[in-house]
Amino acid sequence: EREYSKLIDTANAPIFGVDTQGAVNVWNKSAHKLVGYTPEEVMGKNLVREFITDEFKTAVQAVLDQALHGDETANFEFPLMTKGGVRLDVLLNATTRRDEQGNIIGMVGIGQDITGRLAQEREYTRLIDTANAPIFGVDTQGCVNVWNKCAMRLIGYSTEEVMGHSLVQEFITNDYQASVQAVLDQ
């Protein structure tokens, strides 16, 4: 148990835990560094009520409830407010905690700050959308998954009209379908 506690406390990822009532009982150094609250400030307090933004309280509570019933959750995204009032986007994996007899005693969550990554993705999307050239993308099935404003102006179809539709079968003329499909298949 002592080695387990030391491993959690020194991990590079923010790790927190709650008991079966949702009260914080694990808060490592990385969680403190990320969010700004010391272990003394959070221990025993209800995680969802005290530290989760209002619009995500229900969703985060559902993830905790699932873990407290033995159903683990991976890659759950939610916002978390720092002590200084800054909103962070966190990717969470929630795991059930059990005692030596196998009884559920709580949940432990391992988080990752994805605020920067999401900001980069938004900037990437903005750059594509505002480019002066038509830009489109397709998924592995050849269905449109990117369609910028220039493509919309040039081709005449709105983003809503093309997303999820087959680029080759629905938007390429018959005489070019085979050659465009060959490029996509490479």
Tab-separated table of N, CA, C and O in Angstrom, residues 2-51:
chain	number	residue	atom	x	y	z
A	2	ARG	N	1.961	1.231	0.768
A	2	ARG	CA	2.838	2.404	0.832
A	2	ARG	C	3.506	2.658	-0.514
A	2	ARG	O	3.602	3.791	-0.961
A	3	GLU	N	3.952	1.581	-1.197
A	3	GLU	CA	4.583	1.737	-2.514
A	3	GLU	C	3.565	2.233	-3.528
A	3	GLU	O	3.885	3.045	-4.385
A	4	TYR	N	2.338	1.742	-3.418
A	4	TYR	CA	1.249	2.181	-4.284
A	4	TYR	C	1.026	3.678	-4.100
A	4	TYR	O	0.909	4.432	-5.070
A	5	SER	N	0.985	4.140	-2.870
A	5	SER	CA	0.764	5.549	-2.576
A	5	SER	C	1.906	6.404	-3.109
A	5	SER	O	1.681	7.488	-3.656
A	6	LYS	N	3.135	5.931	-2.956
A	6	LYS	CA	4.293	6.681	-3.443
A	6	LYS	C	4.274	6.765	-4.965
A	6	LYS	O	4.558	7.815	-5.544
A	7	LEU	N	3.921	5.672	-5.620
A	7	LEU	CA	3.835	5.644	-7.080
A	7	LEU	C	2.804	6.650	-7.572
A	7	LEU	O	3.055	7.421	-8.495
A	8	ILE	N	1.646	6.668	-6.946
A	8	ILE	CA	0.589	7.609	-7.333
A	8	ILE	C	1.041	9.043	-7.087
A	8	ILE	O	0.876	9.914	-7.934
A	9	ASP	N	1.621	9.295	-5.928
A	9	ASP	CA	1.983	10.664	-5.576
A	9	ASP	C	3.053	11.245	-6.487
A	9	ASP	O	3.048	12.435	-6.770
A	10	THR	N	3.962	10.423	-6.990
A	10	THR	CA	5.067	10.924	-7.809
A	10	THR	C	4.838	10.753	-9.313
A	10	THR	O	5.705	11.122	-10.103
A	11	ALA	N	3.697	10.237	-9.715
A	11	ALA	CA	3.415	10.043	-11.142
A	11	ALA	C	3.376	11.385	-11.874
A	11	ALA	O	3.018	12.409	-11.300
A	12	ASN	N	3.752	11.362	-13.155
A	12	ASN	CA	3.741	12.580	-13.971
A	12	ASN	C	2.333	13.006	-14.366
A	12	ASN	O	2.124	14.142	-14.765
A	13	ALA	N	1.385	12.107	-14.281
A	13	ALA	CA	0.001	12.410	-14.648
A	13	ALA	C	-0.786	12.789	-13.404
A	13	ALA	O	-0.557	12.251	-12.318
A	14	PRO	N	-1.747	13.711	-13.561
A	14	PRO	CA	-2.608	14.005	-12.420
A	14	PRO	C	-3.483	12.801	-12.093
A	14	PRO	O	-4.143	12.251	-12.970
A	15	ILE	N	-3.459	12.393	-10.831
A	15	ILE	CA	-4.242	11.248	-10.368
A	15	ILE	C	-5.042	11.686	-9.148
A	15	ILE	O	-4.514	12.328	-8.247
A	16	PHE	N	-6.315	11.347	-9.167
A	16	PHE	CA	-7.169	11.660	-8.033
A	16	PHE	C	-8.056	10.458	-7.773
A	16	PHE	O	-8.245	9.610	-8.632
A	17	GLY	N	-8.580	10.384	-6.585
A	17	GLY	CA	-9.491	9.304	-6.243
A	17	GLY	C	-10.602	9.813	-5.367
A	17	GLY	O	-10.467	10.838	-4.696
A	18	VAL	N	-11.711	9.098	-5.425
A	18	VAL	CA	-12.844	9.408	-4.548
A	18	VAL	C	-13.311	8.129	-3.879
A	18	VAL	O	-13.111	7.031	-4.401
A	19	ASP	N	-13.955	8.286	-2.734
A	19	ASP	CA	-14.556	7.139	-2.061
A	19	ASP	C	-15.931	6.883	-2.666
A	19	ASP	O	-16.326	7.535	-3.635
A	20	THR	N	-16.669	5.956	-2.091
A	20	THR	CA	-17.971	5.590	-2.666
A	20	THR	C	-19.006	6.713	-2.549
A	20	THR	O	-20.047	6.656	-3.194
A	21	GLN	N	-18.713	7.731	-1.744
A	21	GLN	CA	-19.621	8.876	-1.610
A	21	GLN	C	-19.204	10.050	-2.507
A	21	GLN	O	-19.844	11.092	-2.493
A	22	GLY	N	-18.101	9.880	-3.251
A	22	GLY	CA	-17.630	10.940	-4.138
A	22	GLY	C	-16.681	11.929	-3.489
A	22	GLY	O	-16.309	12.932	-4.094
A	23	ALA	N	-16.272	11.643	-2.236
A	23	ALA	CA	-15.351	12.529	-1.538
A	23	ALA	C	-13.911	12.209	-1.951
A	23	ALA	O	-13.515	11.041	-2.008
A	24	VAL	N	-13.143	13.245	-2.228
A	24	VAL	CA	-11.755	13.067	-2.656
A	24	VAL	C	-10.948	12.414	-1.545
A	24	VAL	O	-10.972	12.851	-0.397
A	25	ASN	N	-10.224	11.329	-1.911
A	25	ASN	CA	-9.341	10.676	-0.943
A	25	ASN	C	-7.956	10.392	-1.523
A	25	ASN	O	-7.094	9.861	-0.834
A	26	VAL	N	-7.746	10.742	-2.781
A	26	VAL	CA	-6.429	10.652	-3.418
A	26	VAL	C	-6.257	11.919	-4.251
A	26	VAL	O	-7.167	12.309	-4.998
A	27	TRP	N	-5.097	12.578	-4.114
A	27	TRP	CA	-4.799	13.796	-4.874
A	27	TRP	C	-3.289	13.903	-4.961
A	27	TRP	O	-2.633	14.278	-4.003
A	28	ASN	N	-2.736	13.545	-6.114
A	28	ASN	CA	-1.272	13.507	-6.192
A	28	ASN	C	-0.666	14.878	-6.511
A	28	ASN	O	-1.364	15.864	-6.740
A	29	LYS	N	0.672	14.913	-6.530
A	29	LYS	CA	1.392	16.163	-6.766
A	29	LYS	C	1.078	16.754	-8.136
A	29	LYS	O	0.990	17.973	-8.289
A	30	SER	N	0.917	15.909	-9.139
A	30	SER	CA	0.609	16.409	-10.485
A	30	SER	C	-0.781	17.027	-10.546
A	30	SER	O	-0.993	18.015	-11.256
A	31	ALA	N	-1.738	16.473	-9.804
A	31	ALA	CA	-3.070	17.078	-9.734
A	31	ALA	C	-2.969	18.450	-9.069
A	31	ALA	O	-3.575	19.419	-9.532
A	32	HIS	N	-2.184	18.535	-8.004
A	32	HIS	CA	-1.967	19.809	-7.310
A	32	HIS	C	-1.332	20.813	-8.262
A	32	HIS	O	-1.785	21.964	-8.367
A	33	LYS	N	-0.297	20.389	-8.972
A	33	LYS	CA	0.410	21.282	-9.899
A	33	LYS	C	-0.511	21.754	-11.023
A	33	LYS	O	-0.499	22.923	-11.395
A	34	LEU	N	-1.324	20.858	-11.567
A	34	LEU	CA	-2.195	21.191	-12.688
A	34	LEU	C	-3.332	22.127	-12.277
A	34	LEU	O	-3.596	23.127	-12.941
A	35	VAL	N	-3.993	21.807	-11.183
A	35	VAL	CA	-5.215	22.506	-10.813
A	35	VAL	C	-4.980	23.602	-9.774
A	35	VAL	O	-5.749	24.553	-9.687
A	36	GLY	N	-3.917	23.470	-8.997
A	36	GLY	CA	-3.598	24.508	-8.021
A	36	GLY	C	-4.070	24.253	-6.610
A	36	GLY	O	-3.651	24.928	-5.680
A	37	TYR	N	-4.961	23.292	-6.444
A	37	TYR	CA	-5.452	22.966	-5.104
A	37	TYR	C	-4.493	21.992	-4.434
A	37	TYR	O	-4.063	21.013	-5.044
A	38	THR	N	-4.178	22.249	-3.172
A	38	THR	CA	-3.341	21.333	-2.406
A	38	THR	C	-4.189	20.144	-1.965
A	38	THR	O	-5.426	20.240	-1.920
A	39	PRO	N	-3.547	19.050	-1.600
A	39	PRO	CA	-4.326	17.912	-1.072
A	39	PRO	C	-5.190	18.315	0.128
A	39	PRO	O	-6.330	17.872	0.246
A	40	GLU	N	-4.678	19.186	0.966
A	40	GLU	CA	-5.433	19.613	2.148
A	40	GLU	C	-6.719	20.362	1.756
A	40	GLU	O	-7.720	20.291	2.473
A	41	GLU	N	-6.683	21.053	0.635
A	41	GLU	CA	-7.856	21.816	0.198
A	41	GLU	C	-8.938	20.943	-0.428
A	41	GLU	O	-10.101	21.352	-0.474
A	42	VAL	N	-8.564	19.756	-0.910
A	42	VAL	CA	-9.552	18.933	-1.609
A	42	VAL	C	-9.975	17.677	-0.857
A	42	VAL	O	-11.077	17.177	-1.075
A	43	MET	N	-9.118	17.177	0.006
A	43	MET	CA	-9.426	15.930	0.698
A	43	MET	C	-10.744	16.028	1.463
A	43	MET	O	-10.996	16.986	2.179
A	44	GLY	N	-11.602	15.017	1.230
A	44	GLY	CA	-12.874	14.947	1.919
A	44	GLY	C	-13.991	15.744	1.258
A	44	GLY	O	-15.149	15.610	1.636
A	45	LYS	N	-13.656	16.554	0.267
A	45	LYS	CA	-14.680	17.353	-0.410
A	45	LYS	C	-15.234	16.580	-1.598
A	45	LYS	O	-14.537	15.785	-2.211
A	46	ASN	N	-16.493	16.843	-1.919
A	46	ASN	CA	-17.133	16.165	-3.036
A	46	ASN	C	-16.544	16.682	-4.346
A	46	ASN	O	-16.638	17.880	-4.649
A	47	LEU	N	-15.951	15.792	-5.111
A	47	LEU	CA	-15.251	16.165	-6.340
A	47	LEU	C	-16.164	16.867	-7.330
A	47	LEU	O	-15.844	17.945	-7.836
A	48	VAL	N	-17.308	16.268	-7.617
A	48	VAL	CA	-18.198	16.814	-8.638
A	48	VAL	C	-18.803	18.139	-8.191
A	48	VAL	O	-18.792	19.125	-8.932
A	49	ARG	N	-19.319	18.170	-6.983
A	49	ARG	CA	-19.989	19.387	-6.488
A	49	ARG	C	-19.038	20.578	-6.399
A	49	ARG	O	-19.403	21.704	-6.720
A	50	GLU	N	-17.812	20.321	-5.985
A	50	GLU	CA	-16.897	21.423	-5.670
A	50	GLU	C	-15.935	21.813	-6.792
A	50	GLU	O	-15.458	22.936	-6.824
A	51	PHE	N	-15.630	20.872	-7.718
A	51	PHE	CA	-14.528	21.149	-8.641
A	51	PHE	C	-14.847	20.973	-10.129
A	51	PHE	O	-13.988	21.202	-10.963
